[in-house]
Tab-separated table of C-alpha atoms in Angstrom:
chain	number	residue	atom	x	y	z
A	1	UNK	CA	-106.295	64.917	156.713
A	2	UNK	CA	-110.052	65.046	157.028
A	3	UNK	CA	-110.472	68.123	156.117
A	4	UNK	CA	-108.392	67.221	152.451
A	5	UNK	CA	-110.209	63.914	152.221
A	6	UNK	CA	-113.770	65.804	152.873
A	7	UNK	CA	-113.017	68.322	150.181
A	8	UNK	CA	-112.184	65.242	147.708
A	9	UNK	CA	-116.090	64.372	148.484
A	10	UNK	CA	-117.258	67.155	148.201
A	11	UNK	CA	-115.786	67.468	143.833
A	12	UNK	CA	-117.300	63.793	143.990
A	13	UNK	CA	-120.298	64.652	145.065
A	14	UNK	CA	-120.544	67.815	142.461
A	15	UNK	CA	-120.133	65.828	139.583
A	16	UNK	CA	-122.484	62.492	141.047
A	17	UNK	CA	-124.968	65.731	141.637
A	18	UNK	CA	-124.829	67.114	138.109
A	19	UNK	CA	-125.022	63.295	136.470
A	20	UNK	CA	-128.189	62.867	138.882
A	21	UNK	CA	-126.697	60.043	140.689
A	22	UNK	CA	-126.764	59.398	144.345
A	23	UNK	CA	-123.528	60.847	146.791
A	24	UNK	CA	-124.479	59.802	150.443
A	25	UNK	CA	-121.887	56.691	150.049
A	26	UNK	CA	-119.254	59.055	148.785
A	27	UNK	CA	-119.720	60.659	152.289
A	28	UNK	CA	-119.421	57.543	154.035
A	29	UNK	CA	-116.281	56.385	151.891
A	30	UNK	CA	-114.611	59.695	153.184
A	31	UNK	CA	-115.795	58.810	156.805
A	32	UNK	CA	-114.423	55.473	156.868
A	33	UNK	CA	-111.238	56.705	154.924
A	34	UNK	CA	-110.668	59.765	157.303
A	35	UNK	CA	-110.904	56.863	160.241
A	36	UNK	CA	-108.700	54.698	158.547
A	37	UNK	CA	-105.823	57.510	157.485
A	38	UNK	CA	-105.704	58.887	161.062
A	39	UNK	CA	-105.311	55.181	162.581
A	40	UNK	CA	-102.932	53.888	159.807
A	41	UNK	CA	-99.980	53.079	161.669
A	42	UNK	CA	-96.731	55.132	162.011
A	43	UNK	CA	-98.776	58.383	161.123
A	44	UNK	CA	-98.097	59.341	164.363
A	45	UNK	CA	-93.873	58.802	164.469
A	46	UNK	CA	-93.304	62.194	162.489
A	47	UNK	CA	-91.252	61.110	159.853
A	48	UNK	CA	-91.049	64.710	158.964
A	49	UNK	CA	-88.325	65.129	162.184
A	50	UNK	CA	-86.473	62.013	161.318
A	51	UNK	CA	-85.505	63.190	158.164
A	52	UNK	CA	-84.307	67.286	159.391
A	53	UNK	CA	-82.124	64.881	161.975
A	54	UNK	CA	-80.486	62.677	159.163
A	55	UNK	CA	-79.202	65.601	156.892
A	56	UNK	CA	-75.875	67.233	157.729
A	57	UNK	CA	-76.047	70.798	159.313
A	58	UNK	CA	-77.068	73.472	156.892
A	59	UNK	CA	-74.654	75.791	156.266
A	60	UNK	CA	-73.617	78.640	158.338
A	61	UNK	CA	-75.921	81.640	156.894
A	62	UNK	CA	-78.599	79.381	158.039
A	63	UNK	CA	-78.121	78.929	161.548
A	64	UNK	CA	-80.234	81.510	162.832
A	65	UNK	CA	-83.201	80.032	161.075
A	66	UNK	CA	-82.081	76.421	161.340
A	67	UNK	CA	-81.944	77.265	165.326
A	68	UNK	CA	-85.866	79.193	165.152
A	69	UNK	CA	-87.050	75.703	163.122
A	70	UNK	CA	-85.590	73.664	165.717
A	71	UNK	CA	-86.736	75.227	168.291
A	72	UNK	CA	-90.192	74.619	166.650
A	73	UNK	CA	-89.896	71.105	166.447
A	74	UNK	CA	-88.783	70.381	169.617
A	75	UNK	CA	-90.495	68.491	172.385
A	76	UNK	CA	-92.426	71.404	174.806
A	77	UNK	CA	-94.412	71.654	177.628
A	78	UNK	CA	-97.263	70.745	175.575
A	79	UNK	CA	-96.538	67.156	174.958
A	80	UNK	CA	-96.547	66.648	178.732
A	81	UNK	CA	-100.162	67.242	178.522
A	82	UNK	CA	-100.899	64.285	175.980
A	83	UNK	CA	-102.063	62.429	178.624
A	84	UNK	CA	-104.940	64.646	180.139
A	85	UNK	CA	-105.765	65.299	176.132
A	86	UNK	CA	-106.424	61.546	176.138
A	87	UNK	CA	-108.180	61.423	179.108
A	88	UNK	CA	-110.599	63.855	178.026
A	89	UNK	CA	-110.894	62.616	174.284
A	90	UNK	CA	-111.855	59.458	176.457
A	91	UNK	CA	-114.036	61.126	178.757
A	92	UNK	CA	-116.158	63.088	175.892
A	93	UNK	CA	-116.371	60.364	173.998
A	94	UNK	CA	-118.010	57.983	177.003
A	95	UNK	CA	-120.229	60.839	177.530
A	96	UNK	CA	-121.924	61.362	173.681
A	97	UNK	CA	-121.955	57.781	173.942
A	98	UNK	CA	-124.312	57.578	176.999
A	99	UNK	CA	-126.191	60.484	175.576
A	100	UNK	CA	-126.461	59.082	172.437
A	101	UNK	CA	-127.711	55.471	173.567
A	102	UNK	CA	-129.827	57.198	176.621
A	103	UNK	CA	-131.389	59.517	173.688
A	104	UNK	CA	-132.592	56.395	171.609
A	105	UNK	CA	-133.646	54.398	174.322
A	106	UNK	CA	-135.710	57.435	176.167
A	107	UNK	CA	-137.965	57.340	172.179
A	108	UNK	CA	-138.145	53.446	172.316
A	109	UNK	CA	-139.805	53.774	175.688
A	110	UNK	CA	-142.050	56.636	175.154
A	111	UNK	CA	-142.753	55.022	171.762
A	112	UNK	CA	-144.625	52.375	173.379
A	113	UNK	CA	-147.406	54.626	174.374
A	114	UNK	CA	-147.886	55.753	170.997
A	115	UNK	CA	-150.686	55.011	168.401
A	116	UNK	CA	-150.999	53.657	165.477
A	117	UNK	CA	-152.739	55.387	162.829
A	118	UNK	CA	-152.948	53.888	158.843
A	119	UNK	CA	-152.074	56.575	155.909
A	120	UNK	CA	-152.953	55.080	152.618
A	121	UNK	CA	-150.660	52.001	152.984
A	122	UNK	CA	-148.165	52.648	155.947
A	123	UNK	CA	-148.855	52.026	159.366
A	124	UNK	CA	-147.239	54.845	161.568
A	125	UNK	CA	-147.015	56.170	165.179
A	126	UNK	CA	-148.786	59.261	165.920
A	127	UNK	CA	-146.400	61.343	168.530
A	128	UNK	CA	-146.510	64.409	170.874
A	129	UNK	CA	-143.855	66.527	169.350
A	130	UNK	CA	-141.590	63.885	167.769
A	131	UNK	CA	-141.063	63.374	163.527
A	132	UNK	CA	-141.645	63.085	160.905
A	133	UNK	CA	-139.014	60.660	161.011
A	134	UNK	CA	-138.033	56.872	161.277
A	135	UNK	CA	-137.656	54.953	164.631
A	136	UNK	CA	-135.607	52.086	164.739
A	137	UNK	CA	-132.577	50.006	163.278
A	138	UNK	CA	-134.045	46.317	162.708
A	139	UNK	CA	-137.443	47.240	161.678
A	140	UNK	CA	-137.851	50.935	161.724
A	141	UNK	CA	-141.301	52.315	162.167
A	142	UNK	CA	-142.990	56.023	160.589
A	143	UNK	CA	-143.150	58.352	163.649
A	144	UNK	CA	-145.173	61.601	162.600
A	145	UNK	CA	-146.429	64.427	165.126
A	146	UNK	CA	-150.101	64.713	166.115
A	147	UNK	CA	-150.492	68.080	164.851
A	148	UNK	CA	-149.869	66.492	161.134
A	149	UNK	CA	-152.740	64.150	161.173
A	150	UNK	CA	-154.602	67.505	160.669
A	151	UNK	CA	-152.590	68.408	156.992
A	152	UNK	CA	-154.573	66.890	153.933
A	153	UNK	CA	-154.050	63.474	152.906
A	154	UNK	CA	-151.833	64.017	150.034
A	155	UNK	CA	-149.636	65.548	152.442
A	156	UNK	CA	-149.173	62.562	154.754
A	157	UNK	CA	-148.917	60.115	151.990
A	158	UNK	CA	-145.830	62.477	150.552
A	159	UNK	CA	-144.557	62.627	153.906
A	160	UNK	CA	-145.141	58.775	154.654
A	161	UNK	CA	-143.730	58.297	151.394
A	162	UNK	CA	-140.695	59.775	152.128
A	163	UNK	CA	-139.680	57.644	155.447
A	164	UNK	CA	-140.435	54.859	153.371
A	165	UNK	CA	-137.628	55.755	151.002
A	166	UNK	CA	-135.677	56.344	154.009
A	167	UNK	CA	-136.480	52.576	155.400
A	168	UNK	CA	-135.794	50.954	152.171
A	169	UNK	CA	-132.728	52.058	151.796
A	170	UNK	CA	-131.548	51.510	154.828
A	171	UNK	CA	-130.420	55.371	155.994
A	172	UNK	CA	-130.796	54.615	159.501
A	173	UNK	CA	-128.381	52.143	159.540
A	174	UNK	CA	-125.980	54.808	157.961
A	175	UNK	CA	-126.805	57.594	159.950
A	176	UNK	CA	-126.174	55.429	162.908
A	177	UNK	CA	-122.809	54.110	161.696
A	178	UNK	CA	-121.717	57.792	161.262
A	179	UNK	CA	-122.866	59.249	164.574
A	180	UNK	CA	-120.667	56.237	166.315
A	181	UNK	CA	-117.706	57.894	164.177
A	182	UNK	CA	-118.343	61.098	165.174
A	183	UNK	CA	-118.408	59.863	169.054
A	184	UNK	CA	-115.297	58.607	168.526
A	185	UNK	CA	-113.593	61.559	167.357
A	186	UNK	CA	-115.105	64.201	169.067
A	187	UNK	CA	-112.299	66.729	168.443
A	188	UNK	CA	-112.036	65.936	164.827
A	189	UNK	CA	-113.298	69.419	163.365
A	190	UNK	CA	-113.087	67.586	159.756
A	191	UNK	CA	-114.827	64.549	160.576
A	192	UNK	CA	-117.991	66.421	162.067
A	193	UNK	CA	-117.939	68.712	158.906
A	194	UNK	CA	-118.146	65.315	156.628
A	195	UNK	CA	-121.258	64.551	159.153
A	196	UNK	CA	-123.185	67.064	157.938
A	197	UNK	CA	-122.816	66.647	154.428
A	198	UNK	CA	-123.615	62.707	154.786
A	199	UNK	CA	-126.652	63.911	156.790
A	200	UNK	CA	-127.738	66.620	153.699
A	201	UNK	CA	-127.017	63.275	151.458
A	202	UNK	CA	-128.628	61.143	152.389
A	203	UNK	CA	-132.226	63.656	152.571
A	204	UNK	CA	-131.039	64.412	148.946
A	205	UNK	CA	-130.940	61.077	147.672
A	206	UNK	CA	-134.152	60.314	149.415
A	207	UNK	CA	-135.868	63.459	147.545
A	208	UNK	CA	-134.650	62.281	144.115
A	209	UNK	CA	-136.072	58.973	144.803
A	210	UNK	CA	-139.255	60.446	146.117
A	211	UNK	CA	-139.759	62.286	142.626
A	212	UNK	CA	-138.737	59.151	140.896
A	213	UNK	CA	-141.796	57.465	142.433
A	214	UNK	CA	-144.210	59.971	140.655
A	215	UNK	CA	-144.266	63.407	143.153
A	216	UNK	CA	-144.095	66.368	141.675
A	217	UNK	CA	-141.011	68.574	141.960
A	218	UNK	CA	-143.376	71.464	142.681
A	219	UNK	CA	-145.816	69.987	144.987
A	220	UNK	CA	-143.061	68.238	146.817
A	221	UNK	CA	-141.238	71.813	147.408
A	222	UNK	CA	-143.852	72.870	148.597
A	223	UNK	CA	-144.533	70.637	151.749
A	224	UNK	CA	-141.153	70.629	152.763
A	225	UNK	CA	-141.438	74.188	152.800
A	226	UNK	CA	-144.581	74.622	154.452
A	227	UNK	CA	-143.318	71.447	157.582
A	228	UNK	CA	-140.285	73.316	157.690
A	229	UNK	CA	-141.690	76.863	157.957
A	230	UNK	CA	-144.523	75.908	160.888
A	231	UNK	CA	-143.784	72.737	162.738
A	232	UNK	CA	-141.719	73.657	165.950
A	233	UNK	CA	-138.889	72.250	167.206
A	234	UNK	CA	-139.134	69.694	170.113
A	235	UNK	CA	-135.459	69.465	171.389
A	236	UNK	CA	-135.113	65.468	170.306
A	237	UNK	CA	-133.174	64.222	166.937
A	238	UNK	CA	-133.917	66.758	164.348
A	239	UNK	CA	-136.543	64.862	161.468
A	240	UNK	CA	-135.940	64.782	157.776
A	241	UNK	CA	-138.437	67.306	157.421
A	242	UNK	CA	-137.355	69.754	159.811
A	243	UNK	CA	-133.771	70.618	158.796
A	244	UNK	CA	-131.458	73.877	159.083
A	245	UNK	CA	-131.885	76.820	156.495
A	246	UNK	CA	-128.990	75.913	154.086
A	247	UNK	CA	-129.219	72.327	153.940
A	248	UNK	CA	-133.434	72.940	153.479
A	249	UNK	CA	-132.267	75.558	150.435
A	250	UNK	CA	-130.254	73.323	149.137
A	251	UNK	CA	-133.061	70.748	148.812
A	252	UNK	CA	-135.206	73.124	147.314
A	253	UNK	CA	-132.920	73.852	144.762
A	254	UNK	CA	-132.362	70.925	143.532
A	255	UNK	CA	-136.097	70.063	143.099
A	256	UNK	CA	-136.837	73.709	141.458
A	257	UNK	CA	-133.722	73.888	138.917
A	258	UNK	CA	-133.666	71.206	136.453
A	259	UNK	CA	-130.144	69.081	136.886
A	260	UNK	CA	-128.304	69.575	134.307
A	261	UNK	CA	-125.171	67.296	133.325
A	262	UNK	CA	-121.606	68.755	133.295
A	263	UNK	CA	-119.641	68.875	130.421
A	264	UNK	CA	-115.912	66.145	129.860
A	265	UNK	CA	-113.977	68.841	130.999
A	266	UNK	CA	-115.105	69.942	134.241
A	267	UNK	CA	-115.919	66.844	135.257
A	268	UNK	CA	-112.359	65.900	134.423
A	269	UNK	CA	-111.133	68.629	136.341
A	270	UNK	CA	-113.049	68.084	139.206
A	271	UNK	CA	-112.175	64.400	139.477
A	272	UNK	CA	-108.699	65.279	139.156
A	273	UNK	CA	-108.980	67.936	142.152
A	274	UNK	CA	-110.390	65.436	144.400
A	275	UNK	CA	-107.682	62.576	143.435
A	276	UNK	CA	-104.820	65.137	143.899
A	277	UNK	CA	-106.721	65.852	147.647
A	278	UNK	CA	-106.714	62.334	148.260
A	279	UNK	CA	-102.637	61.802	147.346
A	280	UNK	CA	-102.136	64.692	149.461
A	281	UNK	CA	-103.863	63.738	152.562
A	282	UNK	CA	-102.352	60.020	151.970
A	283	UNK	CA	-98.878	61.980	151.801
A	284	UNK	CA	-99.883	63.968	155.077
């Protein structure tokens, strides 16, 4: 089911993409509907049985299959282990949620022995080994690294410029939101898939509004390429700037290539995919 209603984003996404709109909320829709599918009840009463046990016995030439399906169907030794499944689901999901809490509050703390430094108009925190990124849900605050103090100024006002997309619209409350879904469904392969494109979302929404304040496509490519080619990883919450190969290509592309709008009829025909995904994971 998540995986259907993820790939119904994903056509969304294509075609909000090519029409240079935003997509991290289509990400988030398919979140919240995954959730909501996979909780609606009676999902779980498989109506699929119910119905093989209210139609007459197939006919004879059948039996040796019809025997093989049942046998299929019926309860086995794995449903005895539900509850240790549970218990585990349980368990895992207590634990990401201490790590995830313990992870935020271990940066609030060390955050108080950080400075303040001023770039152009924002007031950040200067860090160790931590950012570029934001810190904080009520009033988050522009953490960058030591080490890029040194880069020139144009570079930290890009970079500052950047969070401060972030902060307005409000991507740490989103991010946040997501992360408590994904600790909640830690086995969900599907859900943690739609995770990762919400994450690459939301950094490309950010860079499109970035170049809609006035940065150049080029000179904007080119800092995320040179933070992401030379700052080092420091083992704590990865930072905008710092992403994985593909999801760092993928921003580059879309600031090199021009976006160009599709035509009616694929965007016809990928709306239609992603409706027909949605009817079938509703059907599911």
């Amino acid at each position: 089911i998540s995986a259907l209603v993820g790939g119904a984003a994903h056509f969304v996404e294509a075609v909000l993409r090519a029409h240079g709109r935003e997509a991290r909320w289509t990400w988030a829709a398919a979140l919240v509907g995954s959730t909501l599918l996979l909780a609606w009840p009676g999902l779980g009463n498989a109506p699929g049985r119910a119905t093989l046990e209210a139609t007459d016995q197939p006919p004879a030439i059948l039996d040796t299959w019809w025997e093989g399906f049942e046998a299929l169907v019926a309860p086995t030794w794995l449903e005895q282990l539900d509850p240790y499944f549970i218990g585990a689901w349980l368990v895992t999901s207590a634990l990401m949620l201490i790590g995830l809490l313990g992870g935020l509050g271990r940066l609030r703390r060390r955050s108080e022995t950080w400075p303040t430094h001023r770039i152009g108009v924002h007031e950040v925190l200067v860090s160790d080994d931590f950012g570029p990124a934001l810190l904080g849900f009520r009033a988050p605050r522009i953490v960058v690294p030591r080490r890029l103090i040194e880069h020139p100024t144009d570079t930290l006002a890009v970079v500052c410029l950047h969070e401060a997309q972030h902060r307005a619209a409000r991507d740490t409350w989103l991010l946040g939101a997501s992360a408590l879904v994904g600790t909640a469904l830690p086995w969900n392969a599907g859900v943690w898939w739609q995770l990762m494109r919400l994450r690459g979302a939301v950094e490309l929404d950010c860079d499109r509004r970035v170049l809609h304040a006035g940065v150049k496509p080029l000179e904007y490519a080119a800092i995320l390429l040179n933070l992401g080619a030379h700052v080092e990883q420091s083992g704590m919450p990865v930072p905008a700037f710092l992403q994985r190969p593909p999801l760092l290509e993928r921003r580059l592309t879309m600031l090199i290539n021009n976006v160009r709008k599709l035509g009616t009829v694929p965007t016809l025909a990928a709306l239609a995919v992603s409706a027909r995904l949605l009817v079938v994971a509703c059907q599911m």
